[in-house]
Tab-separated table of C-alpha atoms in Angstrom:
chain	number	residue	atom	x	y	z
A	1	MET	CA	116.848	226.401	65.615
A	2	GLU	CA	117.597	225.078	69.110
A	3	GLU	CA	113.884	225.274	69.952
A	4	ARG	CA	113.019	223.134	66.918
A	5	LYS	CA	115.619	220.556	67.872
A	6	HIS	CA	114.184	220.420	71.392
A	7	ARG	CA	110.654	219.964	70.064
A	8	ARG	CA	111.692	217.106	67.794
A	9	SER	CA	113.464	215.502	70.731
A	10	THR	CA	110.326	215.852	72.862
A	11	LEU	CA	108.146	214.204	70.225
A	12	GLU	CA	110.679	211.409	69.821
A	13	ARG	CA	110.677	210.723	73.563
A	14	ARG	CA	106.895	210.562	73.651
A	15	ARG	CA	106.896	208.218	70.674
A	16	ALA	CA	109.512	206.007	72.311
A	17	LEU	CA	107.217	205.569	75.317
A	18	LEU	CA	104.259	204.654	73.091
A	19	ASP	CA	106.291	202.137	71.076
A	20	ALA	CA	107.769	200.576	74.206
A	21	THR	CA	104.289	200.181	75.691
A	22	VAL	CA	102.878	198.396	72.632
A	23	GLU	CA	105.901	196.082	72.527
A	24	MET	CA	105.497	195.185	76.205
A	25	VAL	CA	101.751	194.601	75.910
A	26	GLY	CA	102.422	192.255	73.000
A	27	GLU	CA	105.246	190.428	74.751
A	28	SER	CA	103.899	190.079	78.289
A	29	GLY	CA	100.420	191.594	78.579
A	30	TYR	CA	99.158	194.754	80.243
A	31	ALA	CA	100.377	193.728	83.696
A	32	SER	CA	103.965	194.169	82.521
A	33	VAL	CA	103.447	197.867	81.730
A	34	THR	CA	104.968	199.770	84.655
A	35	HIS	CA	106.759	203.116	84.875
A	36	ARG	CA	110.111	201.475	85.408
A	37	ALA	CA	109.725	198.786	82.733
A	38	VAL	CA	108.447	201.122	80.012
A	39	THR	CA	111.039	203.823	80.573
A	40	ALA	CA	113.812	201.230	80.683
A	41	ARG	CA	112.621	199.798	77.355
A	42	ALA	CA	112.416	203.302	75.886
A	43	GLY	CA	115.825	204.267	77.274
A	44	LEU	CA	114.397	207.217	79.219
A	45	PRO	CA	114.368	208.390	82.867
A	46	THR	CA	111.598	206.936	85.049
A	47	THR	CA	110.052	210.410	85.406
A	48	SER	CA	109.425	210.678	81.653
A	49	ILE	CA	105.935	209.166	81.706
A	50	GLY	CA	104.662	211.828	84.104
A	51	TYR	CA	105.851	214.538	81.727
A	52	PHE	CA	103.643	213.283	78.878
A	53	PHE	CA	100.825	211.295	80.483
A	54	ALA	CA	98.584	211.678	83.524
A	55	SER	CA	98.995	208.023	84.517
A	56	ILE	CA	100.278	204.660	83.332
A	57	ASP	CA	96.712	203.843	82.227
A	58	ASP	CA	96.641	207.036	80.170
A	59	LEU	CA	99.903	205.995	78.503
A	60	THR	CA	98.615	202.494	77.770
A	61	HIS	CA	95.345	203.785	76.333
A	62	GLU	CA	97.094	206.284	74.056
A	63	ALA	CA	99.661	203.693	72.961
A	64	MET	CA	96.957	201.272	71.869
A	65	ARG	CA	94.946	203.976	70.104
A	66	THR	CA	98.050	205.034	68.201
A	67	PHE	CA	98.826	201.415	67.334
A	68	VAL	CA	95.300	200.764	66.034
A	69	ALA	CA	95.297	203.982	63.972
A	70	GLU	CA	98.592	203.051	62.336
A	71	GLU	CA	97.383	199.516	61.658
A	72	PHE	CA	94.550	200.918	59.604
A	73	GLU	CA	96.806	203.329	57.787
A	74	ARG	CA	98.764	200.249	56.682
A	75	LEU	CA	95.669	198.432	55.452
A	76	ASP	CA	94.298	201.585	53.838
A	77	VAL	CA	97.468	201.856	51.777
A	78	LEU	CA	96.968	198.253	50.657
A	79	SER	CA	93.332	198.893	49.761
A	80	ALA	CA	94.199	202.049	47.810
A	81	HIS	CA	96.944	200.214	45.932
A	82	LEU	CA	94.589	197.428	44.896
A	83	ASP	CA	92.007	199.984	43.800
A	84	ASP	CA	94.510	202.020	41.789
A	85	THR	CA	95.875	198.965	40.024
A	86	SER	CA	92.388	197.593	39.252
A	87	ALA	CA	93.316	194.289	40.868
A	88	PRO	CA	91.030	191.349	40.015
A	89	PRO	CA	88.812	189.979	42.829
A	90	ASP	CA	91.018	186.956	43.513
A	91	GLN	CA	94.045	189.211	44.001
A	92	VAL	CA	92.095	191.405	46.407
A	93	ILE	CA	91.026	188.371	48.439
A	94	ALA	CA	94.594	187.039	48.445
A	95	ALA	CA	95.986	190.375	49.621
A	96	PHE	CA	93.609	190.603	52.553
A	97	ALA	CA	94.067	186.938	53.418
A	98	GLN	CA	97.793	187.671	53.562
A	99	SER	CA	97.130	190.582	55.919
A	100	THR	CA	95.785	188.148	58.544
A	101	GLU	CA	99.233	186.646	59.139
A	102	ALA	CA	100.491	187.184	62.661
A	103	ARG	CA	103.114	189.911	62.985
A	104	GLY	CA	104.708	189.044	66.287
A	105	THR	CA	104.142	191.455	69.158
A	106	GLU	CA	101.927	193.715	67.021
A	107	SER	CA	99.280	191.019	66.588
A	108	LEU	CA	99.622	189.930	70.198
A	109	ALA	CA	99.099	193.530	71.338
A	110	LEU	CA	95.767	193.618	69.495
A	111	ILE	CA	94.733	190.291	71.027
A	112	GLU	CA	95.633	191.664	74.463
A	113	ALA	CA	93.501	194.747	73.746
A	114	TYR	CA	90.512	192.474	73.071
A	115	LEU	CA	91.109	190.583	76.313
A	116	ARG	CA	91.426	193.772	78.327
A	117	ALA	CA	88.207	195.147	76.833
A	118	ALA	CA	86.432	191.932	77.861
A	119	ARG	CA	87.508	192.474	81.471
A	120	ASP	CA	87.458	196.271	81.719
A	121	PRO	CA	84.554	198.242	80.184
A	122	ALA	CA	86.590	201.460	80.372
A	123	SER	CA	89.061	199.965	77.891
A	124	ARG	CA	86.466	199.096	75.279
A	125	VAL	CA	86.732	202.384	73.402
A	126	VAL	CA	89.941	201.210	71.685
A	127	ILE	CA	88.264	198.053	70.381
A	128	GLU	CA	85.128	199.977	69.407
A	129	GLU	CA	87.259	202.352	67.323
A	130	TYR	CA	89.150	199.419	65.841
A	131	LEU	CA	85.959	197.618	64.822
A	132	ARG	CA	84.369	200.692	63.249
A	133	ALA	CA	87.439	201.227	61.103
A	134	ALA	CA	87.761	197.493	60.388
A	135	ASP	CA	84.134	197.209	59.284
A	136	ALA	CA	84.539	200.114	56.862
A	137	LEU	CA	87.730	198.636	55.490
A	138	ALA	CA	86.113	195.206	55.055
A	139	GLN	CA	83.256	196.759	53.094
A	140	GLY	CA	85.661	198.675	50.876
A	141	ALA	CA	87.867	195.646	50.255
A	142	SER	CA	84.862	193.448	49.515
A	143	ALA	CA	83.575	195.994	47.003
A	144	LEU	CA	86.937	195.796	45.228
A	145	ALA	CA	86.471	192.022	45.086
A	146	GLY	CA	83.090	192.501	43.439
A	147	ALA	CA	81.028	191.932	46.586
A	148	ALA	CA	78.904	194.797	47.933
A	149	ILE	CA	78.326	193.534	51.473
A	150	THR	CA	76.216	194.792	54.369
A	151	PRO	CA	77.707	196.154	57.623
A	152	GLU	CA	76.701	192.903	59.335
A	153	THR	CA	78.616	190.815	56.809
A	154	ALA	CA	81.576	193.185	57.110
A	155	ARG	CA	81.674	192.464	60.845
A	156	GLY	CA	81.722	188.749	60.017
A	157	VAL	CA	84.680	189.268	57.684
A	158	VAL	CA	86.526	191.157	60.436
A	159	ALA	CA	85.799	188.353	62.895
A	160	LEU	CA	87.123	185.800	60.403
A	161	ILE	CA	90.306	187.801	59.811
A	162	ASN	CA	90.866	188.324	63.535
A	163	GLY	CA	90.285	184.634	64.138
A	164	PHE	CA	92.969	183.655	61.656
A	165	THR	CA	95.352	186.146	63.278
A	166	VAL	CA	94.759	184.508	66.666
A	167	ILE	CA	95.353	181.043	65.191
A	168	ASP	CA	98.531	182.193	63.441
A	169	SER	CA	99.796	183.758	66.662
A	170	ALA	CA	99.193	180.592	68.671
A	171	LEU	CA	100.062	178.017	65.992
A	172	PRO	CA	102.171	179.489	63.184
A	173	GLY	CA	101.467	177.716	59.912
A	174	ALA	CA	98.263	176.037	61.130
A	175	ALA	CA	96.224	177.801	58.430
A	176	ASP	CA	97.997	178.491	55.151
A	177	ILE	CA	97.114	181.245	52.713
A	178	GLU	CA	94.905	178.986	50.567
A	179	VAL	CA	92.767	178.074	53.581
A	180	LYS	CA	92.310	181.761	54.389
A	181	LYS	CA	91.489	182.708	50.809
A	182	LYS	CA	88.895	179.955	50.545
A	183	ALA	CA	87.279	180.976	53.837
A	184	LEU	CA	87.038	184.636	52.818
A	185	ARG	CA	85.738	183.796	49.355
A	186	THR	CA	83.150	181.352	50.725
A	187	MET	CA	81.884	183.921	53.228
A	188	LEU	CA	81.547	186.592	50.545
A	189	ILE	CA	79.795	184.245	48.096
A	190	GLY	CA	77.337	183.136	50.770
A	191	ALA	CA	76.644	186.718	51.814
A	192	LEU	CA	75.981	187.782	48.235
A	193	PHE	CA	73.529	184.932	47.664
A	194	GLU	CA	71.740	185.819	50.903
A	195	GLN	CA	71.516	189.472	49.834
A	196	GLY	CA	69.966	188.455	46.525
A	197	GLN	CA	73.047	189.395	44.510
A	198	GLU	CA	73.152	186.039	42.761
A	199	GLU	CA	74.953	187.258	39.640
A	200	ALA	CA	77.807	188.757	41.672
A	201	ALA	CA	77.961	185.620	43.830
A	202	ARG	CA	78.227	183.331	40.809
A	203	ALA	CA	80.872	185.550	39.231
A	204	LEU	CA	83.004	185.358	42.372
A	205	ARG	CA	82.430	181.604	42.648
A	206	ASP	CA	83.146	180.847	38.990
A	207	GLU	CA	86.328	182.900	38.953
A	208	HIS	CA	87.925	180.372	41.284
A	209	PRO	CA	85.877	177.125	41.291
A	210	ALA	CA	86.440	174.667	44.125
């Protein structure tokens, strides 16, 4: 019994370090992630990082991978819910437009991950994993909305969603939900016409005429 308690405590300490790292990246950028700052935020001794991670870079990398994985678990739950409830296309588009809203330090942490990947090729694996998962999710969500899109169009949808998240983070309220819904719908309609799926494009357009 004591061994189980110790193991739970160990996992909780490791998780506290990961959570503290993501929070600090979102609040102040990667430069703020130091042994002393992270352990102070996590409420742990300064030696704790060395117990779980080979270096501060190892901690940061694992923290961001964990964050990205959990972000997609959240969106997967949303996608599954919409699928199970047979939501109409406009509701699907609205739900994913809503998901672009900035969520404080979480959204800023993702933006920081993009910036770090731009400067440091070794850090690009996190963004590569994020984009692969995001592309798949965009294709699945678009299919629910009645739009079977190509991988290239899915990447465009992801770029649009990320762009709105950046705008919301910098200027809260600059793009309301109706602007986002219209942008997503317009992109999907255009993609369907380009792919020769004119009937599906017209159905999506006529469901919510401009």
